[in-house]
PDB file of C-alpha atoms in Angstrom:
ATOM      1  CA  UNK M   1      30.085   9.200 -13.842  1.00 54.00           C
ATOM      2  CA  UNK M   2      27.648   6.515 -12.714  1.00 92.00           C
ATOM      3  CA  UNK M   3      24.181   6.219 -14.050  1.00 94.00           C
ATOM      4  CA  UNK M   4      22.792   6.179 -10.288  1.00 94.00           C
ATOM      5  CA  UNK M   5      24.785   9.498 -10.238  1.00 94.00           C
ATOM      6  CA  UNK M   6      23.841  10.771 -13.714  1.00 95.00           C
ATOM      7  CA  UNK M   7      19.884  10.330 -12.279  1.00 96.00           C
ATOM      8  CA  UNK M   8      20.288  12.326  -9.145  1.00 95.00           C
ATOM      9  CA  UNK M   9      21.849  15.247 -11.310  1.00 95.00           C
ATOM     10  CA  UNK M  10      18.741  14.936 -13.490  1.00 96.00           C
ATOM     11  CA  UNK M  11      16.283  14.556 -10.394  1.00 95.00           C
ATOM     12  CA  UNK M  12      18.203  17.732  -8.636  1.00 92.00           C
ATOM     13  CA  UNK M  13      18.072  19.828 -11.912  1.00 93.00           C
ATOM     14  CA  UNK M  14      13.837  19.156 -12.221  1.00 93.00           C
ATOM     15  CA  UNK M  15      13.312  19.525  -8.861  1.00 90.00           C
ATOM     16  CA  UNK M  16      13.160  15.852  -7.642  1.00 91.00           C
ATOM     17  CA  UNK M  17      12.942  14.696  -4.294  1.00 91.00           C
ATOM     18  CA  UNK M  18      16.210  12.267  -4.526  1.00 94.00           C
ATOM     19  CA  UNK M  19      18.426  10.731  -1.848  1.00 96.00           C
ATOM     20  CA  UNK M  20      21.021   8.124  -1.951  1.00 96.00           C
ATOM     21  CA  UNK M  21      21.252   5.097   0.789  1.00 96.00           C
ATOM     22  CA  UNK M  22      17.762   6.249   1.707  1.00 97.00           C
ATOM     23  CA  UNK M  23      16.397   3.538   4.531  1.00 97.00           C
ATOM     24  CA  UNK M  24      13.602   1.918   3.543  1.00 97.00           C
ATOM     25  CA  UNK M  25      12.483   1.884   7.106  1.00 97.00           C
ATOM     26  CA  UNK M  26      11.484   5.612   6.850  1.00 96.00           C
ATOM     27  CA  UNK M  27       9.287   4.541   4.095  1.00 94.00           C
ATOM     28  CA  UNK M  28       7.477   1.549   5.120  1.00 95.00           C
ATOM     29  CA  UNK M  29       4.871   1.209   7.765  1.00 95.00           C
ATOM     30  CA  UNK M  30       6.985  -1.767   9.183  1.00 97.00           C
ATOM     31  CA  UNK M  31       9.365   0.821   9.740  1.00 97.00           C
ATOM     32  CA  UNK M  32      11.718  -2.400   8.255  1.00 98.00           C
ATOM     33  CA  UNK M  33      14.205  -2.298   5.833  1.00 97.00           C
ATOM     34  CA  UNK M  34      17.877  -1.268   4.208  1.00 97.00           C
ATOM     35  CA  UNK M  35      18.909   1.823   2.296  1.00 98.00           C
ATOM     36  CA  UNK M  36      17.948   1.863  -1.651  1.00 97.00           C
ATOM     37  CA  UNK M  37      20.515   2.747  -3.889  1.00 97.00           C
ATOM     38  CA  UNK M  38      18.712   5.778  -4.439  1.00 97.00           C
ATOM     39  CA  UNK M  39      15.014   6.887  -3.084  1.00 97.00           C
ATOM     40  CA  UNK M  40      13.093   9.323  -5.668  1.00 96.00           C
ATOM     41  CA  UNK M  41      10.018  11.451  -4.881  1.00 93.00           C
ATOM     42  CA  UNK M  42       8.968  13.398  -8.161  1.00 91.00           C
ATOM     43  CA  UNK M  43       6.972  16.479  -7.670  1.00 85.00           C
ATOM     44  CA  UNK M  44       4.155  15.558  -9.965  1.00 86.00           C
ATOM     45  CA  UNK M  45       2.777  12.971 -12.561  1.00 87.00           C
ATOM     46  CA  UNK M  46       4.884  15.190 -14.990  1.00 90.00           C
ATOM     47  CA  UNK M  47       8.218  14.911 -13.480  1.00 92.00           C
ATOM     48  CA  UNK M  48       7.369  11.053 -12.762  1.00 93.00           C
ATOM     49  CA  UNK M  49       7.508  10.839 -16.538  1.00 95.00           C
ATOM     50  CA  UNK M  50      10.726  12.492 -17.199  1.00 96.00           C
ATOM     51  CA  UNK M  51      12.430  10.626 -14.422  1.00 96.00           C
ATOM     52  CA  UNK M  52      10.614   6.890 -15.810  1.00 96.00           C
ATOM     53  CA  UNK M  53      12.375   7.968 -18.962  1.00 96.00           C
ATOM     54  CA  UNK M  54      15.684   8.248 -17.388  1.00 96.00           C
ATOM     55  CA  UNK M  55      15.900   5.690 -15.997  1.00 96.00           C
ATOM     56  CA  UNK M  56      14.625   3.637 -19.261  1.00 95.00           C
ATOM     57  CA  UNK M  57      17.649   5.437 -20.532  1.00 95.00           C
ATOM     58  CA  UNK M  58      19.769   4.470 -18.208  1.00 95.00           C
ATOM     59  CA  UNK M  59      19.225   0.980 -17.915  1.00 95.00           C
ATOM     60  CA  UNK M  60      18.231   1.178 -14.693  1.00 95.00           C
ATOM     61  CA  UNK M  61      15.986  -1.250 -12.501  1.00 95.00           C
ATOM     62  CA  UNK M  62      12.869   0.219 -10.691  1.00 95.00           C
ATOM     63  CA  UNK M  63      10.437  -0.343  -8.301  1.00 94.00           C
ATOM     64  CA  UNK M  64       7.321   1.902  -7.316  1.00 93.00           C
ATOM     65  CA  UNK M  65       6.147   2.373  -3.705  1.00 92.00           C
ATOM     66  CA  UNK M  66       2.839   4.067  -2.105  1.00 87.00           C
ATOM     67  CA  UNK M  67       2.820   5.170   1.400  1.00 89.00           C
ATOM     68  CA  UNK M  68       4.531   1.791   2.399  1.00 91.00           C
ATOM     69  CA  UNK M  69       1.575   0.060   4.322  1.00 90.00           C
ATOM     70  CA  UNK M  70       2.137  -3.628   2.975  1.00 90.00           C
ATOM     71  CA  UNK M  71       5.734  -3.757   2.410  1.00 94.00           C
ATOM     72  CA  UNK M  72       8.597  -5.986   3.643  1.00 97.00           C
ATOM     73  CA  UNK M  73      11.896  -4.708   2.624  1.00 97.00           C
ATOM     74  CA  UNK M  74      14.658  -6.784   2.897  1.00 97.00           C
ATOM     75  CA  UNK M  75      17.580  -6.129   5.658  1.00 97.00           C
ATOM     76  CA  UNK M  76      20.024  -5.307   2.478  1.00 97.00           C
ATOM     77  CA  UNK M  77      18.037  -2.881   0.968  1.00 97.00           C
ATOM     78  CA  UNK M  78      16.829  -2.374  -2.435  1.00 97.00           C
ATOM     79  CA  UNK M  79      19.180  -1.739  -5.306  1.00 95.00           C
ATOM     80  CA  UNK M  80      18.794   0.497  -8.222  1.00 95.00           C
ATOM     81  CA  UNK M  81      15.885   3.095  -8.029  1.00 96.00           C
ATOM     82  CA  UNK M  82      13.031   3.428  -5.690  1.00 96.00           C
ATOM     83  CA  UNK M  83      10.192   6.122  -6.920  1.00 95.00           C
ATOM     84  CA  UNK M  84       6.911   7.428  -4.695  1.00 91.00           C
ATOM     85  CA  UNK M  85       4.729  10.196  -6.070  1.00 80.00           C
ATOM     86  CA  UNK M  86       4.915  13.122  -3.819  1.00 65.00           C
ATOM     87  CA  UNK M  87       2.297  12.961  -1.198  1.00 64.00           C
ATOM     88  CA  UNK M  88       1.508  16.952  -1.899  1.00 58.00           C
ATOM     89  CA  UNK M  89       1.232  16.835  -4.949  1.00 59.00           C
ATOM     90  CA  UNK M  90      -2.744  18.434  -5.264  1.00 69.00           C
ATOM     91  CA  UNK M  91      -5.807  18.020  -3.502  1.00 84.00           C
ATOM     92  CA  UNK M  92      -8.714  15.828  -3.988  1.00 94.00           C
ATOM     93  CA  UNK M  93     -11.068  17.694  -6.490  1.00 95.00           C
ATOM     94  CA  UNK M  94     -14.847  17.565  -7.505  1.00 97.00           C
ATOM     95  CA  UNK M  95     -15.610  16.647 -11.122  1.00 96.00           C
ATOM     96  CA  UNK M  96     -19.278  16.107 -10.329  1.00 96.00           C
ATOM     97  CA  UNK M  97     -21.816  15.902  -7.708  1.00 96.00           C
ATOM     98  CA  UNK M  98     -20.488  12.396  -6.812  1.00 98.00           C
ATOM     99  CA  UNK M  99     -17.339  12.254  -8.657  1.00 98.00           C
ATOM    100  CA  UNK M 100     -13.817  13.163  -6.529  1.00 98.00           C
ATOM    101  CA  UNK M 101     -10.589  12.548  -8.419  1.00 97.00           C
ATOM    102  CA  UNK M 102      -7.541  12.757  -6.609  1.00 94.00           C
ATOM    103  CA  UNK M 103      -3.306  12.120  -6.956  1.00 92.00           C
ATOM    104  CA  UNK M 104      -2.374   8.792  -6.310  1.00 92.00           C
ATOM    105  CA  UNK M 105      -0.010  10.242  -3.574  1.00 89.00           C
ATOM    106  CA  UNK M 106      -3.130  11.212  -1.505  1.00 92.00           C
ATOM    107  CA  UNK M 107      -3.803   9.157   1.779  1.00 92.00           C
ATOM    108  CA  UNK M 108      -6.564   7.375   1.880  1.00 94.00           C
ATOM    109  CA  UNK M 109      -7.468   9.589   4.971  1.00 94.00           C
ATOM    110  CA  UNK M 110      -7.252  12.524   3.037  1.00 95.00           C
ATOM    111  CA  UNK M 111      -9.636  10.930   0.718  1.00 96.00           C
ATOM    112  CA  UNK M 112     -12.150  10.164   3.160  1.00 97.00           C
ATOM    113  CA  UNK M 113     -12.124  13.413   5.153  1.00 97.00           C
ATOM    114  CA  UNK M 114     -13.067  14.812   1.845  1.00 97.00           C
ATOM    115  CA  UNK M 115     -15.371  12.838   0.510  1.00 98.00           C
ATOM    116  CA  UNK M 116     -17.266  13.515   4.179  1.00 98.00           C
ATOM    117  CA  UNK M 117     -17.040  17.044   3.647  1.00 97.00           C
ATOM    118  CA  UNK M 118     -18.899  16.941   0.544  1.00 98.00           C
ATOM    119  CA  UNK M 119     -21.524  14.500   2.302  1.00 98.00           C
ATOM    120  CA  UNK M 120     -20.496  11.618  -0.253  1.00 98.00           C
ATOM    121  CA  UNK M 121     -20.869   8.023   0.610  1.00 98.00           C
ATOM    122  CA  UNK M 122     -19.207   4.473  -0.061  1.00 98.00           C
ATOM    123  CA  UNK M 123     -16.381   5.416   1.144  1.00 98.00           C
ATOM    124  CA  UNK M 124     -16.206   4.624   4.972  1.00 97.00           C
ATOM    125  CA  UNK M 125     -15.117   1.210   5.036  1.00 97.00           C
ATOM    126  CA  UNK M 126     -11.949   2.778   4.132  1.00 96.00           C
ATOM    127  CA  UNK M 127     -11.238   5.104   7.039  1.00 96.00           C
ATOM    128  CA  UNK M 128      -8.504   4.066   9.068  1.00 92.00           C
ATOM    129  CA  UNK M 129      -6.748   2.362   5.763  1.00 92.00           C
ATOM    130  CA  UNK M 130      -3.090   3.850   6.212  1.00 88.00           C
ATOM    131  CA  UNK M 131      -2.324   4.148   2.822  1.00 87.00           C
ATOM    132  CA  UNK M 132      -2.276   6.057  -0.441  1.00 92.00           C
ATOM    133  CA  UNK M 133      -4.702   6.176  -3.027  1.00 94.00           C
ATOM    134  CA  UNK M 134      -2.260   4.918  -5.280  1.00 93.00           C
ATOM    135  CA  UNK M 135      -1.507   1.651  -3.318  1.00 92.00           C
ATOM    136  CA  UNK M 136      -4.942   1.142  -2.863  1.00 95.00           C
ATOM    137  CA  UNK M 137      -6.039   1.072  -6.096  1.00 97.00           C
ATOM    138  CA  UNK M 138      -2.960  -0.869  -6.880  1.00 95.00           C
ATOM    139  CA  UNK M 139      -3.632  -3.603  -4.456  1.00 93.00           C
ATOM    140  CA  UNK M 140      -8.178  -3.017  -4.457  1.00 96.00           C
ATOM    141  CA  UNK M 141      -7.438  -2.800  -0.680  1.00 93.00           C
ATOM    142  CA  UNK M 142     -10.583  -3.065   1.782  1.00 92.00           C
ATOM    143  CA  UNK M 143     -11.939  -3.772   4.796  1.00 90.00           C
ATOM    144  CA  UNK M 144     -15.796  -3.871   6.733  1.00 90.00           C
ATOM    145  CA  UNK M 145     -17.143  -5.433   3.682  1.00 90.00           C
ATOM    146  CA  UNK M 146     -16.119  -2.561   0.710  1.00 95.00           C
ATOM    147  CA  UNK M 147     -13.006  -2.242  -1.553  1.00 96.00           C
ATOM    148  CA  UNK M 148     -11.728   0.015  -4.182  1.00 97.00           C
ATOM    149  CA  UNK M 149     -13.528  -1.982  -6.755  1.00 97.00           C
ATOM    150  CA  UNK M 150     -16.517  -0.766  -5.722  1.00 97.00           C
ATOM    151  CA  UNK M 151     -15.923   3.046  -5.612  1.00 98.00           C
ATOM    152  CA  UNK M 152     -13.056   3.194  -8.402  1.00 98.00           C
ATOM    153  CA  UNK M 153     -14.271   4.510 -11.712  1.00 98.00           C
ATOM    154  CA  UNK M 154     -10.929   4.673 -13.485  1.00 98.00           C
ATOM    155  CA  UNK M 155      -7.364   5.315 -13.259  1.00 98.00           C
ATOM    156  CA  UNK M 156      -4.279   7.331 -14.737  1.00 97.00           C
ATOM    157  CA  UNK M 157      -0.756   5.883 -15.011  1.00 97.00           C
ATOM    158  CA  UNK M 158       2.798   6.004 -16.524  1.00 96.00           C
ATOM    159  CA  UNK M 159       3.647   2.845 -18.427  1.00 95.00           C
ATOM    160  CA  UNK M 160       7.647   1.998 -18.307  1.00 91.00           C
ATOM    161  CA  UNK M 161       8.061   3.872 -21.042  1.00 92.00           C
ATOM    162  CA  UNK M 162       6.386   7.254 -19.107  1.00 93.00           C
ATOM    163  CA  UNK M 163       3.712   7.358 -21.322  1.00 95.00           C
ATOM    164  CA  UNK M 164       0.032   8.168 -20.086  1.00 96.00           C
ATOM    165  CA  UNK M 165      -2.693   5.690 -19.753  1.00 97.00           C
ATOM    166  CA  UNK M 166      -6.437   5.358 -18.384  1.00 98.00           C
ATOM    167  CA  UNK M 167      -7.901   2.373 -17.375  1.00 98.00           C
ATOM    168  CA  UNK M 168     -11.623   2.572 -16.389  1.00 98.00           C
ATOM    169  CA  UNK M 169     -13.126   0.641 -14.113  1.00 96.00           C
ATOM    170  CA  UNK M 170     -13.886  -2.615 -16.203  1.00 96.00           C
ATOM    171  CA  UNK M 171     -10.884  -2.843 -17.356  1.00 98.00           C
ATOM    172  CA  UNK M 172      -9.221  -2.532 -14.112  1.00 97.00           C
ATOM    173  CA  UNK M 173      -9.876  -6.311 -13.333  1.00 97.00           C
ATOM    174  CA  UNK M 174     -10.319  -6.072  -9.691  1.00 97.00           C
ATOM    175  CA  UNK M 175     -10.429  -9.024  -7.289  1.00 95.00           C
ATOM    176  CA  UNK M 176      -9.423  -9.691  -3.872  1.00 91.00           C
ATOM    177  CA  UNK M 177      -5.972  -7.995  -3.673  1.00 90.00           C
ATOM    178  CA  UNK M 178      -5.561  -7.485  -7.316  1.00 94.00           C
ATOM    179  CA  UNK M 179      -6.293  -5.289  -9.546  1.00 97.00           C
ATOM    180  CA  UNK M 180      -4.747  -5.259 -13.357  1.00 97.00           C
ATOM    181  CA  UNK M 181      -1.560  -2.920 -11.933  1.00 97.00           C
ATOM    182  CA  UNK M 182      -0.469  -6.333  -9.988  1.00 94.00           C
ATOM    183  CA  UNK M 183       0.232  -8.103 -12.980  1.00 95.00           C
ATOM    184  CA  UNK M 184       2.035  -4.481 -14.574  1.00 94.00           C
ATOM    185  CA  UNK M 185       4.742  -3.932 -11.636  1.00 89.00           C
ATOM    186  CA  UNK M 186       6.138  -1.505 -14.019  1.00 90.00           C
ATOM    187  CA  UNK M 187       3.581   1.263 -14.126  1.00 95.00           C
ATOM    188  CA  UNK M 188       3.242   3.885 -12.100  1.00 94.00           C
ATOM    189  CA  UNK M 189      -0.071   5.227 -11.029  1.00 95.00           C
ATOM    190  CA  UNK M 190      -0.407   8.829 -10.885  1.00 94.00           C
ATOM    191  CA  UNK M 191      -4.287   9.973 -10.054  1.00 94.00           C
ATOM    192  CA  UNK M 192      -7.861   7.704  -9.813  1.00 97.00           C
ATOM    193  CA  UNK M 193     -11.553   8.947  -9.944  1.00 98.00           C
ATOM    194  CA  UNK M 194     -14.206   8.337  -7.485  1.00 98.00           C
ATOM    195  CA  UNK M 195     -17.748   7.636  -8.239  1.00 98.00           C
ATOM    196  CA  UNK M 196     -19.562   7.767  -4.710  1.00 98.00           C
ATOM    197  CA  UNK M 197     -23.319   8.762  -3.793  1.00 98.00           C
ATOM    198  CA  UNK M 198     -24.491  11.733  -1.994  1.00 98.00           C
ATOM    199  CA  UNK M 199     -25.250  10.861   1.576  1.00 97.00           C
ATOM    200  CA  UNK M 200     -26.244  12.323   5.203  1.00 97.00           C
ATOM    201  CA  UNK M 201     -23.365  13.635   6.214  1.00 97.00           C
ATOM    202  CA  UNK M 202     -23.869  12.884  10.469  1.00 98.00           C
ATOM    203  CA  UNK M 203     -24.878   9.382   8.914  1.00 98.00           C
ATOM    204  CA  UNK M 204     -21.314   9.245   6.903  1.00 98.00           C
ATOM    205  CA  UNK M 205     -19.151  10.013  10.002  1.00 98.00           C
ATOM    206  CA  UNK M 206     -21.179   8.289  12.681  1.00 98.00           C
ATOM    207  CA  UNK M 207     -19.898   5.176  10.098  1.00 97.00           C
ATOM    208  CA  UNK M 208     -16.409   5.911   9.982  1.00 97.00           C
ATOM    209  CA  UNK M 209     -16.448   6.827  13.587  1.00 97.00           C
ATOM    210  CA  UNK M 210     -17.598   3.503  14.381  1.00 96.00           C
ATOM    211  CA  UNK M 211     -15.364   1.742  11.990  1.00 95.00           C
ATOM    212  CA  UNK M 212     -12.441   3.796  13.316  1.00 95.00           C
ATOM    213  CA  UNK M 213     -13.533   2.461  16.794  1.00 95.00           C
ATOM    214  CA  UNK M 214     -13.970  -1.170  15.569  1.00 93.00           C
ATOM    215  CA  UNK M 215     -10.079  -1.074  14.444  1.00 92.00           C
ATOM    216  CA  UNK M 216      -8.168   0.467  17.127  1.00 92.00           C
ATOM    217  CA  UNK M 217     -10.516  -2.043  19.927  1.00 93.00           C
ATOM    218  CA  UNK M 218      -9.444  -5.188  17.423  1.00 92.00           C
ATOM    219  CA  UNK M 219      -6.192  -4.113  15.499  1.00 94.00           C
ATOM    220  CA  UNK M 220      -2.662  -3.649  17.191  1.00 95.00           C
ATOM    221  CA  UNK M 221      -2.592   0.167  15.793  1.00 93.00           C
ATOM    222  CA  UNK M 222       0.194   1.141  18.777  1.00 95.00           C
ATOM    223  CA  UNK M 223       2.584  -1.042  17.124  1.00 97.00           C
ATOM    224  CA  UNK M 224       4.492  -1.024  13.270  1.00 97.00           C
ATOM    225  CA  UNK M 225       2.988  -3.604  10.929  1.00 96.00           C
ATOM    226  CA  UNK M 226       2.184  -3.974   7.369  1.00 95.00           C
ATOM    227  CA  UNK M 227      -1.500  -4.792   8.053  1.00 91.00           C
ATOM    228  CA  UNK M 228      -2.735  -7.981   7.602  1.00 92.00           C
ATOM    229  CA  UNK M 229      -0.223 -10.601   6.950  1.00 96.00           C
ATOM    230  CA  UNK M 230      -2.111 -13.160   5.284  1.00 96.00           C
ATOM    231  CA  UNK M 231      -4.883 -13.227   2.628  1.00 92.00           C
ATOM    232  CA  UNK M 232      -7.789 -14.859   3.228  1.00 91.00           C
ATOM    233  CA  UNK M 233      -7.906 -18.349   2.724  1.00 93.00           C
ATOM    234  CA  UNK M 234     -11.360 -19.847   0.841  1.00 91.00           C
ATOM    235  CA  UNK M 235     -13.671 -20.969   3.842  1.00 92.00           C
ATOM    236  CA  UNK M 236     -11.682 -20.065   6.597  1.00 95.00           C
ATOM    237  CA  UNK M 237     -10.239 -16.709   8.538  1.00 94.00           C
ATOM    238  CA  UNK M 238      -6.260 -16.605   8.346  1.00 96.00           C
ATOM    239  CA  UNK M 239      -7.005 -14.816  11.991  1.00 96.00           C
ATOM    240  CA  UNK M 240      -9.007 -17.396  13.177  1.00 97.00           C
ATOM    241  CA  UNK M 241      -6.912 -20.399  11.867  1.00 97.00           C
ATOM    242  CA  UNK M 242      -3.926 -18.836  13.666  1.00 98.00           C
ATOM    243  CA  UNK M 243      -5.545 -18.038  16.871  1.00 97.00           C
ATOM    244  CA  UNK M 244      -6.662 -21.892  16.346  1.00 96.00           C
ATOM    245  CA  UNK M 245      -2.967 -23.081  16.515  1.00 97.00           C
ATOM    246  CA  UNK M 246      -2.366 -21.117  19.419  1.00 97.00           C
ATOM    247  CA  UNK M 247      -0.106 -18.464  17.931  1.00 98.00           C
ATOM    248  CA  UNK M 248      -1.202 -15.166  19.370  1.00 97.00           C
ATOM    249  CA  UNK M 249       1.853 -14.119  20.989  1.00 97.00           C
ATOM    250  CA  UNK M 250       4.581 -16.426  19.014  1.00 98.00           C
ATOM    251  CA  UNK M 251       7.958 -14.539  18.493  1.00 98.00           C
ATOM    252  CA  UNK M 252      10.673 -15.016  16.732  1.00 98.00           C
ATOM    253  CA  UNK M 253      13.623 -12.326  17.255  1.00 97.00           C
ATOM    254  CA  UNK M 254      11.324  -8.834  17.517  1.00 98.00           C
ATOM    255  CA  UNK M 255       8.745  -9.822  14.990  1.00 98.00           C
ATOM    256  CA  UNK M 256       5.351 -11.307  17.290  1.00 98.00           C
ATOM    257  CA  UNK M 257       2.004 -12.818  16.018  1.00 98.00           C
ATOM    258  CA  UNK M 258      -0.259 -10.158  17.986  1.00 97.00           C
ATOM    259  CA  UNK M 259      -1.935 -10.825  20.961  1.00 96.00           C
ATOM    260  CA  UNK M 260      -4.828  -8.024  20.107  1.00 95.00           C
ATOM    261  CA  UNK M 261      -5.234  -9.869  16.710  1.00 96.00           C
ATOM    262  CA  UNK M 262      -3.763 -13.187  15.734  1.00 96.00           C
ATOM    263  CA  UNK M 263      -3.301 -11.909  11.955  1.00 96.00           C
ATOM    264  CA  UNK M 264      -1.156  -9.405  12.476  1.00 97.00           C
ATOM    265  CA  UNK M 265       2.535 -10.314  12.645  1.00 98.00           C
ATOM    266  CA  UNK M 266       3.960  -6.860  14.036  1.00 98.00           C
ATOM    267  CA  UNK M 267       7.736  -4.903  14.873  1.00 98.00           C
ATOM    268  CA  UNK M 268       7.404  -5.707  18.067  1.00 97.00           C
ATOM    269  CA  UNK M 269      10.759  -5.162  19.550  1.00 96.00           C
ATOM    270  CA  UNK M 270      13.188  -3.853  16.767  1.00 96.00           C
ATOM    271  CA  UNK M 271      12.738  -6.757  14.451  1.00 98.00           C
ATOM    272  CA  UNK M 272      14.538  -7.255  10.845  1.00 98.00           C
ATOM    273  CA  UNK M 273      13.056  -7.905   7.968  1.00 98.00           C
ATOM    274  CA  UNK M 274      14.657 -11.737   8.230  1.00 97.00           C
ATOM    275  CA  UNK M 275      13.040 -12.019  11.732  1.00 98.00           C
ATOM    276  CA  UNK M 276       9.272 -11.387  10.577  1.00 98.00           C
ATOM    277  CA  UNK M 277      10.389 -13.661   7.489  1.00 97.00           C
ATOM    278  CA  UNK M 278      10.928 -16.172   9.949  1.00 98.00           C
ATOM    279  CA  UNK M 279       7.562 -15.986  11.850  1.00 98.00           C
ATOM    280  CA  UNK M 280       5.794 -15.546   8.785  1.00 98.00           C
ATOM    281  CA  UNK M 281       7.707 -19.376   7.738  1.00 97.00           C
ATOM    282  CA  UNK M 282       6.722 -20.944  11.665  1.00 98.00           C
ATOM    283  CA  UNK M 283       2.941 -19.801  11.339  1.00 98.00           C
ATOM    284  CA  UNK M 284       2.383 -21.513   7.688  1.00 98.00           C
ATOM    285  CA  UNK M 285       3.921 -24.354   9.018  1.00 97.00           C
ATOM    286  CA  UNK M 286       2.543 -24.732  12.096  1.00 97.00           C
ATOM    287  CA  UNK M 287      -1.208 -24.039  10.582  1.00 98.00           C
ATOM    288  CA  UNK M 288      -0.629 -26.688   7.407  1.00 97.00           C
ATOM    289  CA  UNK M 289       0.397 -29.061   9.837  1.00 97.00           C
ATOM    290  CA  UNK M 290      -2.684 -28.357  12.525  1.00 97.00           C
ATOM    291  CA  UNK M 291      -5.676 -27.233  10.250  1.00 97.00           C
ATOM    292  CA  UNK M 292      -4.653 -28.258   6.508  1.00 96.00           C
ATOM    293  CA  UNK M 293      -5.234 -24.905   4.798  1.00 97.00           C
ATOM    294  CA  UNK M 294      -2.167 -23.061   3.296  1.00 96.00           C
ATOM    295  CA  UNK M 295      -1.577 -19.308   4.047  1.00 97.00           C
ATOM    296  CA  UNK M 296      -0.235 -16.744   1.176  1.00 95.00           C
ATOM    297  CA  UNK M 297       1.162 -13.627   2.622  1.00 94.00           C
ATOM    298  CA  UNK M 298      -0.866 -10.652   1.506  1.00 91.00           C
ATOM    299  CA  UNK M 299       2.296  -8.088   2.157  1.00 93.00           C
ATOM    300  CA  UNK M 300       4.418  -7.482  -0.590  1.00 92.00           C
ATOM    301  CA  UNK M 301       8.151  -8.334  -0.282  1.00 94.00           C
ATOM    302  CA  UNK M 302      10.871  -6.033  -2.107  1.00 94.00           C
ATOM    303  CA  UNK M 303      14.892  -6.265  -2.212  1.00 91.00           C
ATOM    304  CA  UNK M 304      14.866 -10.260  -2.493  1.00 86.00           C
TER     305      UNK M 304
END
């Protein structure tokens, strides 16, 4: 027997979410990509442990996913093992007044809608985010002027071993897009705490009403995408440098620079993973050679 095989008869006999030749496209906002070898969901942070240690065991390469919200997977797929925390795994839950902790496989809506029912604020800029807390954290994701950074006050994870860590918020070393899980692909986060402030709560969803407004008027929402697609270069917009060069609207196969907002590259029409590749490769050329600054892609590639 196989090891991928000897793992799904461990996941199945724990009570694992696992499924082989899984398409990635079901799991990735981009609703891009080719079937991993095979696609785990453990129940828990508990199970998560048991199944890192397998496939230590096993000898078996790994990557971790969120929700999916900044991923490009490759046309071919992923091989070896794929693992997402379960999205049900608990609810958010008070610790304080102002403290929420929560599973990393909670969306960030989930988040938010509790946070506002507990009239806590800090955390609007971050309605309308489609991802999980997990990826989040992972990646200090933000928009309307906040990040994680600034409401994180630590984290739980699984080290490739499946042993349990904490990080707190220091040590954490967030920065724009990064936090100290981008430099340790191998660790799986499992829950973060909240420190917020308590707040008005009409004031706290008039906010995220207004930011929710602000995206779908400016963002191409009706269409798959992984969110931005570049980071932002120092003194510039990658949005406005694009628009600039005259992009908005650029395709290549189904993959199109936005017309609602120049940077988002989106699924337009069916596109592959090599497509949006593609257009991602035109619009750093074409704004290098016009304007002089060099875009880095924010979205995270997997399967190359």
């Amino acid at each position: 027997m196989n090891e991928l095989l000897r793992l799904q008869e461990f996941c199945n006999g724990i009570g694992c979410t696992c499924i082989a030749g899984e398409l990635m496209s079901a799991h990735t906002s981009f609703k891009i990509g080719g079937p991993a070898d095979l696609f785990i969901r453990p129940r828990d942070g508990d199970a998560a442990a048991l199944v890192i240690r397998e496939i230590k065991n096993l000898h078996l390469p790994m990557v971790i996913i969120g929700k999916g919200s900044d991923l490009l997977v490759s046309d071919d797929g992923i091989r070896g093992v794929v693992l997402a925390l379960d999205e049900q795994t608990s609810s958010p839950e008070l610790l304080s007044e102002t403290m929420i902790r929560c599973s990393a496989g909670t969306s960030i809506a989930e988040l938010c809608a509790f946070a506002l029912d507990h009239s806590l604020t800090g955390l609007e800029f971050a309605w309308g985010i489609p991802g999980s807390v997990g990826g989040a954290v992972y990646m200090n994701a933000g928009a309307y002027y906040g990040e994680m950074k600034d409401v994180v006050a630590s984290a739980e994870y699984l080290d490739s071993e499946g042993n349990t860590g904490t990080l707190q918020a220091a040590q954490l070393t967030f920065s724009y897009r990064h936090s100290w899980f981008t430099d340790h692909h191998d660790c799986l986060i499992t829950s973060a705490v909240f420190c917020l402030q308590k707040g008005d709560r009409k004031a706290i969803r008039a906010r995220m009403e207004e930011l929710m407004a602000a995206r779908k008027s400016k963002q191409p929402l009706e269409y798959p995408s992984a969110g931005s697609t570049f980071k932002r270069p120092a003194g510039s917009y990658a949005s406005a440098l694009i628009d600039q060069c005259g992009l908005k609207g650029r395709r290549v196969g189904g993959a199109m620079v936005s017309e609602k907002h120049a940077g988002f590259v989106i699924n337009y029409e069916n596109a592959t993973c090599r497509d949006v590749l593609d257009l991602i490769e035109v619009v750093k050329h074409e704004v290098s050679e016009k304007t002089g600054f060099m875009l880095e892609c924010e979205i995270k590639l997997l399967g190359f």
